[in-house]
Amino acid sequence: MLINIDLQANEPIYEQLKNQIMIRIARKELKPGDGLPSVRIFAADLGINLHTVNKAYQQLKQEGFILIHRQKGVVINPEIPSADGEYEEKLTRLLRPLIAESACRGMTEVEFTSFCRQLFHQLTEEGDEG
Amino acid sequence: MLINIDLQANEPIYEQLKNQIMIRIARKELKPGDGLPSVRIFAADLGINLHTVNKAYQQLKQEGFILIHRQKGVVINPEIPSADGEYEEKLTRLLRPLIAESACRGMTEVEFTSFCRQLFHQLTEEGDEG
DNA sequence: TTAACTGTTATATTTAAAGTATAACAGTTA
DNA sequence: TAACTGTTATACTTTAAATATAACAGTTAA
């Protein structure tokens, strides 16, 4: 698990952890059924507290990305819930300010969507680890 | 200035304010040279503190969206800085987690970019106020 | 059985950000 | 002079994030 955490960043550590794990699932560096470190091991590796890892795990579990078996450990969910109406609402809420600022700064619709397409590519096609 | 603020939301009030103003600039409901309420008036209208409005204004000024003349008030900047490398870095940092989660949830590149295109349209083409 | 490991829960504490409450200053305008 | 600007300063409360310990319940291997 090559995870980089920036302790100085504005973004909360547990959010960074969630994002890093989701990014690795998208890149297929983490595949369905793959295991994640225990909260204690992961916390020790990253030099952070056990509860911070646990908070990330609990939210990832709540959102359907991982399964937690009491003594078997943490595993990537083979059936991550598809994007539904609720998720699209969340996505809209988060994307709208980014699109607004980009438009204010002169980016066209084509420029913005091309930018997204390129990022999407990097996240799903790049790398040899998957 | 029809601005809606949700005092119960997780998103900080000054962030909501910044976003609402940027969205209205993108929609051309706010045009170059248009004035914004004074910090005191705006705060009173929204039922919040003067400093919260001031914080939003200071950041919008810092990012080039507004001009502040000491006694003349606050005005939409006619020359909002274009998207540069630094902005694209920020945009990448904010978009990557959204794209990763969308990919995990089965959205394709086409579906995601279409979603963005639609949102972009709503923000720049919709409404009669502009 | 014992020891070592899981996730989970509880409690207490520290730190930083967000927001509020007042107050004052300096400059402009009617 | 009075009323309005943005700005700055100080003090306070509330909340979220993160840490520090400790313990519990269940599993697994020695």
Short mmCIF file of C-alpha atoms (C1' of nucleotides) in Angstrom, two decimals:
data_model
loop_
_atom_site.label_atom_id
_atom_site.label_comp_id
_atom_site.label_asym_id
_atom_site.label_seq_id
_atom_site.Cartn_x
_atom_site.Cartn_y
_atom_site.Cartn_z
CA MET A 1 0.00 0.00 0.00
CA LEU A 2 1.87 3.01 -1.28
CA ILE A 3 -0.14 5.79 0.29
CA ASN A 4 1.10 9.34 0.64
CA ILE A 5 -0.38 11.53 3.34
CA ASP A 6 0.39 15.23 3.73
CA LEU A 7 0.09 16.08 7.40
CA GLN A 8 0.39 19.80 6.63
CA ALA A 9 -2.37 19.94 4.02
CA ASN A 10 -5.69 21.67 4.62
CA GLU A 11 -7.49 18.48 3.58
CA PRO A 12 -8.21 16.29 6.62
CA ILE A 13 -6.07 13.15 6.88
CA TYR A 14 -9.06 10.80 6.84
CA GLU A 15 -10.29 12.48 3.62
CA GLN A 16 -6.87 12.09 2.02
CA LEU A 17 -6.93 8.42 2.98
CA LYS A 18 -10.41 7.89 1.51
CA ASN A 19 -9.43 9.63 -1.72
CA GLN A 20 -6.16 7.74 -2.10
CA ILE A 21 -7.95 4.42 -1.68
CA MET A 22 -10.69 5.38 -4.17
CA ILE A 23 -8.08 6.52 -6.66
CA ARG A 24 -6.26 3.19 -6.35
CA ILE A 25 -9.49 1.30 -6.88
CA ALA A 26 -10.19 3.39 -10.00
CA ARG A 27 -6.66 2.65 -11.25
CA LYS A 28 -7.23 -1.04 -10.51
CA GLU A 29 -4.17 -1.06 -8.31
CA LEU A 30 -6.69 -2.27 -5.74
CA LYS A 31 -8.99 -4.97 -7.10
CA PRO A 32 -12.19 -6.55 -5.76
CA GLY A 33 -11.36 -8.80 -2.82
CA ASP A 34 -7.97 -7.24 -2.17
CA GLY A 35 -7.21 -6.69 1.49
CA LEU A 36 -6.32 -3.46 3.27
CA PRO A 37 -4.06 -3.19 6.33
CA SER A 38 -5.60 -3.34 9.78
CA VAL A 39 -6.35 -0.02 11.40
CA ARG A 40 -3.39 -0.42 13.75
CA ILE A 41 -0.87 -1.46 11.10
CA PHE A 42 -2.03 1.23 8.67
CA ALA A 43 -1.91 3.91 11.35
CA ALA A 44 1.59 2.86 12.38
CA ASP A 45 2.79 2.84 8.75
CA LEU A 46 1.47 6.34 8.16
CA GLY A 47 2.51 7.67 11.53
CA ILE A 48 -1.04 8.64 12.47
CA ASN A 49 -3.62 7.59 14.99
CA LEU A 50 -5.68 4.41 14.81
CA HIS A 51 -8.92 6.39 15.03
CA THR A 52 -8.10 8.44 11.97
CA VAL A 53 -7.75 5.27 9.88
CA ASN A 54 -10.89 3.88 11.47
CA LYS A 55 -12.85 6.99 10.53
CA ALA A 56 -11.81 6.62 6.89
CA TYR A 57 -12.65 2.90 6.91
CA GLN A 58 -16.07 3.45 8.50
CA GLN A 59 -17.00 6.02 5.85
CA LEU A 60 -15.68 3.88 3.00
CA LYS A 61 -17.75 1.00 4.39
CA GLN A 62 -20.83 3.23 4.70
CA GLU A 63 -20.38 4.31 1.07
CA GLY A 64 -19.98 0.74 -0.15
CA PHE A 65 -16.30 0.72 -1.18
CA ILE A 66 -15.07 -1.82 1.36
CA LEU A 67 -16.35 -4.72 3.42
CA ILE A 68 -15.27 -5.20 7.02
CA HIS A 69 -15.34 -8.69 8.49
CA ARG A 70 -14.87 -8.50 12.23
CA GLN A 71 -11.83 -10.76 12.44
CA LYS A 72 -11.01 -11.32 8.80
CA GLY A 73 -10.08 -7.74 8.13
CA VAL A 74 -10.86 -5.13 5.49
CA VAL A 75 -11.51 -6.02 1.84
CA ILE A 76 -12.34 -4.10 -1.35
CA ASN A 77 -16.04 -4.63 -2.09
CA PRO A 78 -16.46 -6.68 -5.30
CA GLU A 79 -19.83 -4.96 -5.83
CA ILE A 80 -19.35 -1.23 -5.33
CA PRO A 81 -22.78 0.45 -5.66
CA SER A 82 -23.33 2.12 -9.02
CA ALA A 83 -23.86 5.85 -9.39
CA ASP A 84 -27.51 6.56 -8.58
CA GLY A 85 -29.62 9.68 -8.32
CA GLU A 86 -28.32 10.44 -4.87
CA TYR A 87 -24.73 10.22 -6.04
CA GLU A 88 -25.45 12.43 -9.03
CA GLU A 89 -26.84 15.05 -6.66
CA LYS A 90 -23.65 14.91 -4.61
CA LEU A 91 -21.56 15.09 -7.77
CA THR A 92 -23.53 18.09 -9.00
CA ARG A 93 -23.09 19.87 -5.69
CA LEU A 94 -19.31 19.38 -5.83
CA LEU A 95 -18.81 20.01 -9.55
CA ARG A 96 -20.91 23.16 -9.90
CA PRO A 97 -18.49 25.49 -8.07
CA LEU A 98 -15.53 24.10 -10.04
CA ILE A 99 -17.31 24.60 -13.35
CA ALA A 100 -18.43 28.08 -12.35
CA GLU A 101 -14.92 29.19 -11.46
CA SER A 102 -13.50 27.65 -14.63
CA ALA A 103 -16.10 29.44 -16.72
CA CYS A 104 -15.34 32.73 -14.96
CA ARG A 105 -11.68 32.20 -15.84
CA GLY A 106 -12.53 31.85 -19.52
CA MET A 107 -12.46 28.09 -19.97
CA THR A 108 -14.91 26.94 -22.62
CA GLU A 109 -17.18 23.95 -22.33
CA VAL A 110 -14.91 22.02 -24.68
CA GLU A 111 -11.79 22.98 -22.76
CA PHE A 112 -13.30 21.93 -19.46
CA THR A 113 -14.66 18.61 -20.67
CA SER A 114 -11.36 17.85 -22.44
CA PHE A 115 -9.58 18.55 -19.18
CA CYS A 116 -11.87 16.08 -17.42
CA ARG A 117 -11.49 13.50 -20.18
CA GLN A 118 -7.70 13.69 -19.84
CA LEU A 119 -7.87 13.28 -16.05
CA PHE A 120 -10.29 10.39 -16.42
CA HIS A 121 -7.87 8.72 -18.78
CA GLN A 122 -4.93 9.17 -16.41
CA LEU A 123 -6.97 7.62 -13.58
CA THR A 124 -8.29 4.59 -15.39
CA GLU A 125 -5.80 3.79 -18.14
CA GLU A 126 -2.42 4.77 -16.68
CA GLY A 127 0.04 2.60 -14.78
CA ASP A 128 1.20 -1.04 -14.98
CA GLU A 129 0.29 -2.12 -11.48
CA GLY A 130 -3.31 -3.05 -12.35
CA MET B 1 -28.58 39.84 -4.75
CA LEU B 2 -30.59 36.66 -4.34
CA ILE B 3 -28.16 34.60 -2.32
CA ASN B 4 -29.13 31.50 -0.41
CA ILE B 5 -27.02 30.45 2.55
CA ASP B 6 -27.53 27.22 4.48
CA LEU B 7 -26.41 27.83 8.04
CA GLN B 8 -26.71 24.11 8.83
CA ALA B 9 -24.54 22.87 5.95
CA ASN B 10 -21.10 21.39 6.46
CA GLU B 11 -19.71 23.85 3.91
CA PRO B 12 -18.45 27.01 5.64
CA ILE B 13 -20.64 30.09 5.14
CA TYR B 14 -17.85 32.13 3.55
CA GLU B 15 -17.25 29.29 1.06
CA GLN B 16 -20.94 29.18 0.19
CA LEU B 17 -20.84 32.93 -0.35
CA LYS B 18 -17.79 32.73 -2.62
CA ASN B 19 -19.34 29.93 -4.65
CA GLN B 20 -22.70 31.66 -5.02
CA ILE B 21 -21.01 34.82 -6.28
CA MET B 22 -18.81 32.89 -8.74
CA ILE B 23 -21.85 30.98 -10.00
CA ARG B 24 -23.70 34.26 -10.59
CA ILE B 25 -20.75 35.67 -12.48
CA ALA B 26 -20.63 32.54 -14.63
CA ARG B 27 -24.39 32.89 -15.31
CA LYS B 28 -23.82 36.56 -16.15
CA GLU B 29 -26.35 37.54 -13.52
CA LEU B 30 -23.40 39.53 -12.19
CA LYS B 31 -21.56 41.43 -14.93
CA PRO B 32 -18.22 43.23 -15.02
CA GLY B 33 -18.50 46.47 -13.05
CA ASP B 34 -21.61 45.41 -11.15
CA GLY B 35 -21.55 46.33 -7.47
CA LEU B 36 -21.90 44.04 -4.48
CA PRO B 37 -23.45 45.05 -1.14
CA SER B 38 -21.22 46.45 1.57
CA VAL B 39 -20.00 43.95 4.15
CA ARG B 40 -22.42 45.34 6.73
CA ILE B 41 -25.48 45.39 4.49
CA PHE B 42 -24.74 41.93 3.09
CA ALA B 43 -24.17 40.49 6.56
CA ALA B 44 -27.41 41.98 7.83
CA ASP B 45 -29.35 40.67 4.80
CA LEU B 46 -28.04 37.16 5.31
CA GLY B 47 -28.29 37.25 9.08
CA ILE B 48 -24.58 36.57 9.54
CA ASN B 49 -21.56 38.41 10.87
CA LEU B 50 -19.72 41.19 9.04
CA HIS B 51 -16.44 39.32 9.31
CA THR B 52 -17.80 36.29 7.52
CA VAL B 53 -18.73 38.42 4.51
CA ASN B 54 -15.38 40.20 4.73
CA LYS B 55 -13.55 36.88 4.66
CA ALA B 56 -15.35 35.87 1.46
CA TYR B 57 -14.67 39.29 -0.11
CA GLN B 58 -10.97 39.24 0.79
CA GLN B 59 -10.51 35.83 -0.80
CA LEU B 60 -12.50 36.78 -3.91
CA LYS B 61 -10.30 39.88 -4.18
CA GLN B 62 -7.15 37.80 -3.71
CA GLU B 63 -8.29 35.43 -6.48
CA GLY B 64 -9.11 38.32 -8.84
CA PHE B 65 -12.90 38.09 -9.00
CA ILE B 66 -13.68 41.43 -7.42
CA LEU B 67 -12.14 44.86 -6.93
CA ILE B 68 -12.46 46.71 -3.65
CA HIS B 69 -12.25 50.51 -3.65
CA ARG B 70 -11.90 51.73 -0.11
CA GLN B 71 -14.93 53.99 -0.08
CA LYS B 72 -16.55 53.22 -3.40
CA GLY B 73 -17.44 49.67 -2.50
CA VAL B 74 -17.08 46.25 -4.08
CA VAL B 75 -17.25 45.67 -7.84
CA ILE B 76 -17.04 42.64 -10.15
CA ASN B 77 -13.59 42.70 -11.81
CA PRO B 78 -13.94 43.35 -15.56
CA GLU B 79 -10.70 41.43 -16.08
CA ILE B 80 -10.89 38.20 -14.13
CA PRO B 81 -7.54 36.38 -14.51
CA SER B 82 -7.63 33.55 -17.02
CA ALA B 83 -7.04 29.93 -16.03
CA ASP B 84 -3.27 29.41 -15.81
CA GLY B 85 -1.03 26.54 -14.83
CA GLU B 86 -1.53 27.19 -11.15
CA TYR B 87 -5.29 27.11 -11.55
CA GLU B 88 -5.13 23.90 -13.55
CA GLU B 89 -3.17 22.33 -10.72
CA LYS B 90 -5.84 23.35 -8.25
CA LEU B 91 -8.55 22.09 -10.59
CA THR B 92 -6.75 18.77 -10.99
CA ARG B 93 -6.43 18.38 -7.24
CA LEU B 94 -10.15 18.95 -6.76
CA LEU B 95 -11.39 16.98 -9.78
CA ARG B 96 -9.29 13.83 -9.35
CA PRO B 97 -11.17 12.48 -6.30
CA LEU B 98 -14.54 13.14 -7.97
CA ILE B 99 -13.48 11.36 -11.14
CA ALA B 100 -12.02 8.47 -9.15
CA GLU B 101 -15.22 7.93 -7.19
CA SER B 102 -17.34 8.22 -10.34
CA ALA B 103 -15.17 5.64 -12.10
CA CYS B 104 -15.42 3.30 -9.09
CA ARG B 105 -19.19 3.61 -9.31
CA GLY B 106 -19.15 2.51 -12.94
CA MET B 107 -19.48 5.83 -14.76
CA THR B 108 -17.69 5.78 -18.11
CA GLU B 109 -15.53 8.58 -19.46
CA VAL B 110 -18.34 9.55 -21.83
CA GLU B 111 -20.93 9.53 -19.07
CA PHE B 112 -18.79 11.69 -16.81
CA THR B 113 -17.86 14.25 -19.45
CA SER B 114 -21.49 14.41 -20.64
CA PHE B 115 -22.51 15.07 -17.05
CA CYS B 116 -20.00 17.93 -16.89
CA ARG B 117 -21.07 19.29 -20.27
CA GLN B 118 -24.68 19.40 -19.09
CA LEU B 119 -23.74 21.20 -15.87
CA PHE B 120 -21.58 23.65 -17.81
CA HIS B 121 -24.53 24.41 -20.06
CA GLN B 122 -26.86 25.01 -17.13
CA LEU B 123 -24.37 27.42 -15.60
CA THR B 124 -23.58 29.49 -18.68
CA GLU B 125 -26.61 29.29 -20.92
CA GLU B 126 -29.57 29.02 -18.55
CA GLY B 127 -31.67 31.84 -17.11
CA ASP B 128 -33.00 35.20 -18.41
CA GLU B 129 -31.40 37.47 -15.84
CA GLY B 130 -28.13 37.83 -17.75
"C1'" DT C 1 -4.73 -22.56 27.27
"C1'" DT C 2 -2.16 -18.73 25.99
"C1'" DA C 3 -0.71 -15.02 23.14
"C1'" DA C 4 -1.37 -12.15 19.40
"C1'" DC C 5 -4.07 -10.35 16.40
"C1'" DT C 6 -8.79 -8.40 14.48
"C1'" DG C 7 -12.61 -4.41 14.59
"C1'" DT C 8 -15.08 -1.71 17.92
"C1'" DT C 9 -16.21 1.38 21.62
"C1'" DA C 10 -15.44 4.76 25.29
"C1'" DT C 11 -13.32 8.69 27.45
"C1'" DA C 12 -10.42 12.65 27.65
"C1'" DT C 13 -7.49 16.01 25.68
"C1'" DT C 14 -5.33 19.31 22.34
"C1'" DT C 15 -5.37 22.06 18.25
"C1'" DA C 16 -7.21 24.74 14.64
"C1'" DA C 17 -10.96 26.68 11.89
"C1'" DA C 18 -15.27 28.99 11.71
"C1'" DG C 19 -18.23 32.21 13.32
"C1'" DT C 20 -19.79 35.80 16.38
"C1'" DA C 21 -19.67 40.19 19.16
"C1'" DT C 22 -17.90 44.79 19.88
"C1'" DA C 23 -15.24 48.44 19.00
"C1'" DA C 24 -12.48 51.56 16.77
"C1'" DC C 25 -9.89 53.96 12.72
"C1'" DA C 26 -9.51 56.40 8.22
"C1'" DG C 27 -11.42 58.14 4.29
"C1'" DT C 28 -15.54 59.62 1.43
"C1'" DT C 29 -19.93 61.75 0.54
"C1'" DA C 30 -24.23 64.14 1.19
"C1'" DT D 1 -21.68 67.10 10.95
"C1'" DA D 2 -23.64 62.61 10.06
"C1'" DA D 3 -23.70 58.51 7.66
"C1'" DC D 4 -21.61 55.56 5.08
"C1'" DT D 5 -17.34 52.80 3.13
"C1'" DG D 6 -13.41 48.98 3.99
"C1'" DT D 7 -10.22 47.65 7.48
"C1'" DT D 8 -8.22 46.14 11.74
"C1'" DA D 9 -8.02 44.48 16.50
"C1'" DT D 10 -9.49 41.83 20.42
"C1'" DA D 11 -12.02 38.32 22.76
"C1'" DC D 12 -15.09 34.64 22.92
"C1'" DT D 13 -17.82 30.22 21.70
"C1'" DT D 14 -18.49 26.22 19.03
"C1'" DT D 15 -17.18 22.50 16.29
"C1'" DA D 16 -14.25 19.25 13.66
"C1'" DA D 17 -10.03 16.87 13.45
"C1'" DA D 18 -6.61 14.37 15.53
"C1'" DT D 19 -4.36 12.21 19.28
"C1'" DA D 20 -3.68 9.28 23.55
"C1'" DT D 21 -5.07 5.43 26.35
"C1'" DA D 22 -7.72 1.80 27.55
"C1'" DA D 23 -10.72 -1.83 27.28
"C1'" DC D 24 -13.99 -5.51 25.11
"C1'" DA D 25 -15.21 -9.47 22.09
"C1'" DG D 26 -14.09 -12.64 18.79
"C1'" DT D 27 -10.58 -15.26 15.94
"C1'" DT D 28 -6.35 -17.72 15.05
"C1'" DA D 29 -2.00 -19.82 15.62
"C1'" DA D 30 1.56 -21.52 18.80
#
